[in-house]
PDB file of C-alpha atoms in Angstrom:
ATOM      1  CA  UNK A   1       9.802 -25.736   4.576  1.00 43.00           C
ATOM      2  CA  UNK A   2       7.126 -26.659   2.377  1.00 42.00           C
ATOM      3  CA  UNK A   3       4.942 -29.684   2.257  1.00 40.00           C
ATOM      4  CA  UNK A   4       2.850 -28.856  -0.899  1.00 55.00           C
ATOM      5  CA  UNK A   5       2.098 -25.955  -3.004  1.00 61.00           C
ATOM      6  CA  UNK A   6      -0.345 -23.782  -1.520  1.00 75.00           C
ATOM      7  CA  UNK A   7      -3.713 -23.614  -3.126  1.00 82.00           C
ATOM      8  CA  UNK A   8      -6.910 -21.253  -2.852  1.00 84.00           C
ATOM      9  CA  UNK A   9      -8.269 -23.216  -0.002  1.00 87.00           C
ATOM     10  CA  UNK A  10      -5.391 -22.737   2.152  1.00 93.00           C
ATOM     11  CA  UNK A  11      -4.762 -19.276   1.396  1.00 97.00           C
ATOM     12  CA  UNK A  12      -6.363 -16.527   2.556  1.00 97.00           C
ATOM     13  CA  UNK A  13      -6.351 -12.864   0.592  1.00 98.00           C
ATOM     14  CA  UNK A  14      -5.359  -9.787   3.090  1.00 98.00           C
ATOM     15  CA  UNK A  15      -5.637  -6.209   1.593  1.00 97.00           C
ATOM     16  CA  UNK A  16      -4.026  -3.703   3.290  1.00 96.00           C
ATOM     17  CA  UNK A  17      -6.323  -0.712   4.196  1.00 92.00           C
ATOM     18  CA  UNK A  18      -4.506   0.832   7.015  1.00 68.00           C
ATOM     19  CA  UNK A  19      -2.191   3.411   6.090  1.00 62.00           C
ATOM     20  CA  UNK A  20      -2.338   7.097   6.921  1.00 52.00           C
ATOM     21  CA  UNK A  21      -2.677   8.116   3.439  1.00 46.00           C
ATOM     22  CA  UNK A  22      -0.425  10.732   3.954  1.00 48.00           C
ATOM     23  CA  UNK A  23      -0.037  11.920  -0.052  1.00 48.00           C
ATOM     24  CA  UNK A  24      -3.854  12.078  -0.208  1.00 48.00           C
ATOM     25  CA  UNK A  25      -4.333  14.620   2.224  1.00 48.00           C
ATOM     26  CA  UNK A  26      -5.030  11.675   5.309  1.00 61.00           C
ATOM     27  CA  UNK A  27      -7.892  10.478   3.364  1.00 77.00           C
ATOM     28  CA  UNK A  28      -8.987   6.266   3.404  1.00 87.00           C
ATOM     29  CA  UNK A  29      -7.425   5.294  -0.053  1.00 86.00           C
ATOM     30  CA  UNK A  30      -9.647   2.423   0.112  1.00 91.00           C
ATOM     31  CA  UNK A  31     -12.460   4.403   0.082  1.00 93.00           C
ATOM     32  CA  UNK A  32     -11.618   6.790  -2.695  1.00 89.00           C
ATOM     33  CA  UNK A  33     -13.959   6.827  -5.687  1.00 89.00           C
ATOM     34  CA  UNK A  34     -12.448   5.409  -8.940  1.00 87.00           C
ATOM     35  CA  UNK A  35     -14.929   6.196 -11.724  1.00 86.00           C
ATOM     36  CA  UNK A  36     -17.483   5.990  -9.045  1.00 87.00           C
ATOM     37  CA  UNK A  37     -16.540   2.866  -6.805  1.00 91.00           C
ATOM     38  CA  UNK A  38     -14.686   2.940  -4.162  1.00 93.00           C
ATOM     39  CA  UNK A  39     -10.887   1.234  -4.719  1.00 93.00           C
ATOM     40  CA  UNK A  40     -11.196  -1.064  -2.530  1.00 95.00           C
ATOM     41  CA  UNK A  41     -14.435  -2.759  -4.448  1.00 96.00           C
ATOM     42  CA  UNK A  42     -12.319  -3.447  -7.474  1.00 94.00           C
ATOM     43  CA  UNK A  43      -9.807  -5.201  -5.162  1.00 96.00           C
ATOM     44  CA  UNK A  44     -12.424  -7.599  -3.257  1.00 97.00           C
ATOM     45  CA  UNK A  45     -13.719  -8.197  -6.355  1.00 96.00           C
ATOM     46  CA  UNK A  46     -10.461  -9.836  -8.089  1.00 96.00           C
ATOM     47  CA  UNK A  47      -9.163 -11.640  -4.978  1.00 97.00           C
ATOM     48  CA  UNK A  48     -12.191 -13.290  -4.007  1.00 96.00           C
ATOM     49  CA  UNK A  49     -12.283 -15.492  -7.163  1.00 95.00           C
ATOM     50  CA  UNK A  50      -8.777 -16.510  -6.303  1.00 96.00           C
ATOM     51  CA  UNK A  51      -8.612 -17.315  -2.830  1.00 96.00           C
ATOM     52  CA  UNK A  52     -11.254 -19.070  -0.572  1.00 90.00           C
ATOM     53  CA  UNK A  53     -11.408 -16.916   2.303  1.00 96.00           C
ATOM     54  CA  UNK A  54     -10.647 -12.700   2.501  1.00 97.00           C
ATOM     55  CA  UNK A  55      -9.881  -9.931   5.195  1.00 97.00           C
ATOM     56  CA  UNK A  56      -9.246  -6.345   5.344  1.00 97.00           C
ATOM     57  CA  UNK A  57      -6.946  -4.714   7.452  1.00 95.00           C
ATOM     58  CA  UNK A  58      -8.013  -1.128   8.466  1.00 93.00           C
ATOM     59  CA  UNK A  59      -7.479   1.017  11.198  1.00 89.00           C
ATOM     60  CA  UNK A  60     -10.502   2.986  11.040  1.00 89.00           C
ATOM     61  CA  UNK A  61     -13.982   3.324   8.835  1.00 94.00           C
ATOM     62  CA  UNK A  62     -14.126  -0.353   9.830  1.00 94.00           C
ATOM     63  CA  UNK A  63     -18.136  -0.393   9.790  1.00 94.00           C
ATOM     64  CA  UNK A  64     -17.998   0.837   6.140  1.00 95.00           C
ATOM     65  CA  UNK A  65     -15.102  -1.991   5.299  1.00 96.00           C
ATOM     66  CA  UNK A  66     -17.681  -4.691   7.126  1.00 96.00           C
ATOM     67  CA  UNK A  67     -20.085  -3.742   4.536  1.00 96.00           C
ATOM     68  CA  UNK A  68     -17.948  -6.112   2.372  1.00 95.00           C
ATOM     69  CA  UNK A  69     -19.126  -8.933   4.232  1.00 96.00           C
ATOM     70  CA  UNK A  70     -15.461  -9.780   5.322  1.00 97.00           C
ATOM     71  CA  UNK A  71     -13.740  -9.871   8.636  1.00 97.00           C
ATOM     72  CA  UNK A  72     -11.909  -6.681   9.465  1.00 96.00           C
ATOM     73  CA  UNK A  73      -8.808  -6.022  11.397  1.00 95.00           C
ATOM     74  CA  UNK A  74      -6.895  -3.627  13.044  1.00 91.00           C
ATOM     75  CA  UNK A  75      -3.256  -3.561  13.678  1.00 84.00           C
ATOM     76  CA  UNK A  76      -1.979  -5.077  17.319  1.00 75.00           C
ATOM     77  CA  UNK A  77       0.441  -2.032  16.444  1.00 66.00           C
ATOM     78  CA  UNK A  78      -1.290   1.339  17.788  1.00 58.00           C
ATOM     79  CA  UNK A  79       0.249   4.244  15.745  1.00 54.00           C
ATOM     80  CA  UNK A  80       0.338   3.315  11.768  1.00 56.00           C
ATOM     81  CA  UNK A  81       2.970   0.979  12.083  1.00 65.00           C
ATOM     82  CA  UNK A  82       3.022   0.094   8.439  1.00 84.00           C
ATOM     83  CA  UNK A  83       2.485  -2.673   6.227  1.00 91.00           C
ATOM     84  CA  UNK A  84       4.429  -5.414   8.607  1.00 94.00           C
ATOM     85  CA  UNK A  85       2.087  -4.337  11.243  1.00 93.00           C
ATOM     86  CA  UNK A  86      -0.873  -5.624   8.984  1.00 93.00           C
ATOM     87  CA  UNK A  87       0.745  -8.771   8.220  1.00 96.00           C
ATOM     88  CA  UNK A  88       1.602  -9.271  11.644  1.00 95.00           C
ATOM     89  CA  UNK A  89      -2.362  -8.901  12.335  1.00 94.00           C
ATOM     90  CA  UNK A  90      -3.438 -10.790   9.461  1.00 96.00           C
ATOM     91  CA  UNK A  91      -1.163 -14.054  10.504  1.00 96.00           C
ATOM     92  CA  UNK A  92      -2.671 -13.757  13.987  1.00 95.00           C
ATOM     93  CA  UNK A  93      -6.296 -13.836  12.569  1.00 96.00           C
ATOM     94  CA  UNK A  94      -5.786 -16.235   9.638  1.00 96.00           C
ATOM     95  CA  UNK A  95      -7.121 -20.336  10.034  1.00 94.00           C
ATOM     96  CA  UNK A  96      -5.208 -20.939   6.949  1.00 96.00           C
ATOM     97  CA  UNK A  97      -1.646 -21.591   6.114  1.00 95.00           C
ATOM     98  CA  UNK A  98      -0.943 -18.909   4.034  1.00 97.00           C
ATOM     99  CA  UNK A  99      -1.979 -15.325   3.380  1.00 97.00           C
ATOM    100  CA  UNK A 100      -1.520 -13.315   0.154  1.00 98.00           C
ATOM    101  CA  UNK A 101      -1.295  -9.502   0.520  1.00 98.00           C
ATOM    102  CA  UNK A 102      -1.629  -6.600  -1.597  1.00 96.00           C
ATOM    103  CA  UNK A 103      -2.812  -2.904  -1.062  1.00 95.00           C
ATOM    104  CA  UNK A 104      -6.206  -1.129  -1.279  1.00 93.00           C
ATOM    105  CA  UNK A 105      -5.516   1.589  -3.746  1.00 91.00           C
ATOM    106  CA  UNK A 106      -3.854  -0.421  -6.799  1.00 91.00           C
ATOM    107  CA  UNK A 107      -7.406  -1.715  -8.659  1.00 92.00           C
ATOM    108  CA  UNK A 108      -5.533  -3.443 -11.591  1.00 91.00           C
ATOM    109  CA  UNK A 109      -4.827  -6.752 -10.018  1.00 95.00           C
ATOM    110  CA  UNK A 110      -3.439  -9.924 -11.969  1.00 95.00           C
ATOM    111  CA  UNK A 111      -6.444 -12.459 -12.355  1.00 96.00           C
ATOM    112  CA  UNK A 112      -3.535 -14.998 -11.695  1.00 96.00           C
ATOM    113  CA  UNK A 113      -1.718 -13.459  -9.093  1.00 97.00           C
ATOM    114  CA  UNK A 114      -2.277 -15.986  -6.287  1.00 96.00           C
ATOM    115  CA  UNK A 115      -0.951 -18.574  -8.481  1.00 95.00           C
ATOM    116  CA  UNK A 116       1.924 -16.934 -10.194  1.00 96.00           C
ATOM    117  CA  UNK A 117       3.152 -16.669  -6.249  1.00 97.00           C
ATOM    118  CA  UNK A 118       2.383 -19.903  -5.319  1.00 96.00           C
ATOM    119  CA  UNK A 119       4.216 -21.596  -8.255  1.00 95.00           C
ATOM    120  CA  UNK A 120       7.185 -19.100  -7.894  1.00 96.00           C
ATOM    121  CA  UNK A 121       7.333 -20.353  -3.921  1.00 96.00           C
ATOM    122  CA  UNK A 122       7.168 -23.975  -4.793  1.00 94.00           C
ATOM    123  CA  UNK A 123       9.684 -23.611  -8.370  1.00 94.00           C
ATOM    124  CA  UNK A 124      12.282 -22.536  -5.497  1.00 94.00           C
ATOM    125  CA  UNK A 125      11.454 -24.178  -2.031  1.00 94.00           C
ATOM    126  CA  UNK A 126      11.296 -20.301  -0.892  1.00 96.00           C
ATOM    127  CA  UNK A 127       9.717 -18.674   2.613  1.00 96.00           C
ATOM    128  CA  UNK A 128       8.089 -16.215   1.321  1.00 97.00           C
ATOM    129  CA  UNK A 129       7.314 -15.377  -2.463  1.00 98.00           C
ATOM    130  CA  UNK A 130       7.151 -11.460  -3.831  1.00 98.00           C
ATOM    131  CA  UNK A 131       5.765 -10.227  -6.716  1.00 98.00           C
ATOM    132  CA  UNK A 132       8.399  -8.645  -9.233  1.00 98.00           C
ATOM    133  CA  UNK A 133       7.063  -6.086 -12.119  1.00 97.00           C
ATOM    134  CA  UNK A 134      10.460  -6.658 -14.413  1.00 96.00           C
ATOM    135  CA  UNK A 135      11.855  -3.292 -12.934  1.00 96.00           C
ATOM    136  CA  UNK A 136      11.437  -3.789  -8.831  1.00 96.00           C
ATOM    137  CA  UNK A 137      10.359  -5.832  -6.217  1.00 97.00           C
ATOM    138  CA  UNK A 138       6.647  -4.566  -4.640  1.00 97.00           C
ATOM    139  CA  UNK A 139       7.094  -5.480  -1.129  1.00 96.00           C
ATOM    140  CA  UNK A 140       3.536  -5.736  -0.434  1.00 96.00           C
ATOM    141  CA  UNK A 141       2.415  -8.384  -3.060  1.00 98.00           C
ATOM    142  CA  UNK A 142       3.508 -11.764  -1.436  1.00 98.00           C
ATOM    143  CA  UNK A 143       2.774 -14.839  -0.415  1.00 98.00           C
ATOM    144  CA  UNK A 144       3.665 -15.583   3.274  1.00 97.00           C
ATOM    145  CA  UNK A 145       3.238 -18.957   5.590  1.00 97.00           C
ATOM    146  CA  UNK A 146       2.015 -18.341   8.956  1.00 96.00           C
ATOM    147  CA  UNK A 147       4.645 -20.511  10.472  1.00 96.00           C
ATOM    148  CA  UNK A 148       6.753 -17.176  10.095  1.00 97.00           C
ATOM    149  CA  UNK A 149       4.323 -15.314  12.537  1.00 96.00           C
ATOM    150  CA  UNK A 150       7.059 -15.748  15.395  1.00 96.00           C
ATOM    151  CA  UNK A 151      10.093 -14.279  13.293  1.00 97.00           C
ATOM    152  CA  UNK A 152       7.313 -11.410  12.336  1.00 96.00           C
ATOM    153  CA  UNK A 153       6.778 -10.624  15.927  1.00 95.00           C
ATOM    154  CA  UNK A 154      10.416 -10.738  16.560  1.00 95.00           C
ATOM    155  CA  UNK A 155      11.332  -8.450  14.429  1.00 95.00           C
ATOM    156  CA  UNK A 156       8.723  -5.991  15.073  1.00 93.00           C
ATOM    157  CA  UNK A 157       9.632  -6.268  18.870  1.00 92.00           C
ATOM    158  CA  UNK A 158      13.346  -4.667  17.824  1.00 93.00           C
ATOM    159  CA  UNK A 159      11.666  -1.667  16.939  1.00 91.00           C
ATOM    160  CA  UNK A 160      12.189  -2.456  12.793  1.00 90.00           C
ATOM    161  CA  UNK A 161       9.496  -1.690  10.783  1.00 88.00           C
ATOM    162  CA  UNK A 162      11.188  -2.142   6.683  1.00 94.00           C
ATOM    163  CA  UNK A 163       9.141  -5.079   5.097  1.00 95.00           C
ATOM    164  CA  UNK A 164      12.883  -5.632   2.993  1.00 95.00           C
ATOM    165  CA  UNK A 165      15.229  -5.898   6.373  1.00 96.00           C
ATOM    166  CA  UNK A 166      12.746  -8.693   7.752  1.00 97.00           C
ATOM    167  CA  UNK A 167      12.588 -10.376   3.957  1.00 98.00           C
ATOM    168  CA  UNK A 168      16.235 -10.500   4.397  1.00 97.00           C
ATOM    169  CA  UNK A 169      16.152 -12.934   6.878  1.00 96.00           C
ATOM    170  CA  UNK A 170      14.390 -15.505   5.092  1.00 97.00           C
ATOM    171  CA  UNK A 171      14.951 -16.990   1.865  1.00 97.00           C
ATOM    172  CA  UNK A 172      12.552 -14.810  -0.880  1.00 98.00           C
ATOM    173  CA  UNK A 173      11.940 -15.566  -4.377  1.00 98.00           C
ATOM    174  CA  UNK A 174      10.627 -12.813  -6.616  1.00 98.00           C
ATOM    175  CA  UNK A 175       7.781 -13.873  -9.045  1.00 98.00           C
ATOM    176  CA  UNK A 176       7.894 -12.564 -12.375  1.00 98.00           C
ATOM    177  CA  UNK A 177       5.189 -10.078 -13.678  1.00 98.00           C
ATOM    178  CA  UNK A 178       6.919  -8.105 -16.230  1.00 97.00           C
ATOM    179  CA  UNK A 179       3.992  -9.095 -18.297  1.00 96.00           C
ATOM    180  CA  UNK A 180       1.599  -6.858 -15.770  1.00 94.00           C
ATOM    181  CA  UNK A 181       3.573  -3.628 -14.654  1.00 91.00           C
ATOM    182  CA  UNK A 182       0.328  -2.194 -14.762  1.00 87.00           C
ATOM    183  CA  UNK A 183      -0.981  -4.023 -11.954  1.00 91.00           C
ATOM    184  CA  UNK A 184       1.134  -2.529  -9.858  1.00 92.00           C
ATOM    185  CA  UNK A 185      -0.042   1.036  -9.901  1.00 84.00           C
ATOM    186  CA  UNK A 186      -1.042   2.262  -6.957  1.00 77.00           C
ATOM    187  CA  UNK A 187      -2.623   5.491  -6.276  1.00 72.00           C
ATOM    188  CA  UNK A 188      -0.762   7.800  -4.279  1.00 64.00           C
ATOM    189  CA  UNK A 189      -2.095  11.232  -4.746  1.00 60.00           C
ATOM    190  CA  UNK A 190      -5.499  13.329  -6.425  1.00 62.00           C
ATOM    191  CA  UNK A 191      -3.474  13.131 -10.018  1.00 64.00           C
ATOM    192  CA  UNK A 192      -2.436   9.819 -10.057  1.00 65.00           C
ATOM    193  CA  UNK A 193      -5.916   8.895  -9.600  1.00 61.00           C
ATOM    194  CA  UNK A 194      -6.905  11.130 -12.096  1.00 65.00           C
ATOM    195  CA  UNK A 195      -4.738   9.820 -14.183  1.00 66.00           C
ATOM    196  CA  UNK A 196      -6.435   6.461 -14.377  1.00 64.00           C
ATOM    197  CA  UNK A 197      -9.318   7.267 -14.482  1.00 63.00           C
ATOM    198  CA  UNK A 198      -8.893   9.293 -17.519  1.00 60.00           C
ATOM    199  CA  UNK A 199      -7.099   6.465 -18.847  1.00 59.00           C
ATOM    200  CA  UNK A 200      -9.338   4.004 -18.195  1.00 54.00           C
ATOM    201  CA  UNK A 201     -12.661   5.896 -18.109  1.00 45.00           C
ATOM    202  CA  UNK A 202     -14.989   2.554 -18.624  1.00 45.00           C
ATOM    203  CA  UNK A 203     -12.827   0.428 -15.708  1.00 47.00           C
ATOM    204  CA  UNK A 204     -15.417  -1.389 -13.965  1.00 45.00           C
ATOM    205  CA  UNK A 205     -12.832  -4.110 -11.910  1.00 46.00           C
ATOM    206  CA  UNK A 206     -11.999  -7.531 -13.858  1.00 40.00           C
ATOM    207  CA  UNK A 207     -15.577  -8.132 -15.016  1.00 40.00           C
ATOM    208  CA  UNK A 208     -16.490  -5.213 -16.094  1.00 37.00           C
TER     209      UNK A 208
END
């Protein structure tokens, strides 16, 4: 399926803002503080140095996610469809070949994550690449060619909505991060951000 391994100009970074956030009381994960900024910020910050071109996908605050200076998007899905809903969206809106996903609340991201996929896609001739953190697969860190936009869509029409039953029907490779399991902490609730922030009191994103 591939032609060439995807690089940062034909790639663009999609982080997923538009969940209910359900555990934290309904609030905008995204635009929970984390040691004063909101989680989001630490996000934009590490995927714009590894992709060319960035959107958000939110549901609502979307003037206060346009403050980013990045395009914003809504699901075609009414209802908080989940995370294939925002992929769906993003492949729709996207000029590039590729998108890369990941969520709003888990700050910690890989400085090389865009290219840890990419390699992992090409190493196996794969659809879609996934990152791996040596104990599980996290569904929403992948790598994913717009040419699948039509399976996507099919899928979605039969009324499935599990990000692993659609990955089933194409071939997925997992990429390994058992190096980073850290990166893969998202915040869920009031203590798990707590949590990090008392472990990481001076966290400032990957340049601070």
């Amino acid at each position: 399926m591939l032609v060439k391994i995807p690089d940062s100009s034909n790639i663009t970074g999609v982080i997923l803002a538009g969940g209910k956030g359900r555990r934290m009381g309904g609030q905008d994960k995204g635009l929970l503080p984390l040691n004063g900024k909101p989680l989001i910020e630490y996000v934009v910050q590490a995927l714009s140095q590894q992709v060319s071109s960035l959107l958000i996908n939110a549901n609502r605050n979307t003037e206060r996610y346009a403050r980013y200076g990045y395009p914003v998007i809504d699901d075609e899905l009414s209802g908080y469809q989940g995370p294939l809903a925002g992929f769906a969206a993003a492949l729709e809106a996207i000029e590039t070949d590729y998108i890369v996903t990941l969520p709003c609340d888990a700050p910690v991201v890989p400085p090389d994550l865009v290219e840890r996929l990419g390699a992992a896609l090409v190493q196996k001739d794969a659809d879609i690449a996934v990152a791996h953190d040596g104990v599980r697969m996290q569904p929403v860190y992948a790598l994913i060619p717009r040419l699948l936009r039509a399976s996507l869509l099919e899928f979605l029409d039969t009324g499935e909505r599990k990000i692993d039953r659609w990955y089933a029907c194409h071939r997925v490779v997992l990429a390994d991060f058992s190096d980073a399991p850290d990166a893969f902490r998202n915040l869920n609730t009031p203590e798990q951000r707590a949590s990090l922030e008392q472990s990481t009191p001076g966290y400032a994103g990957a340049d601070g």
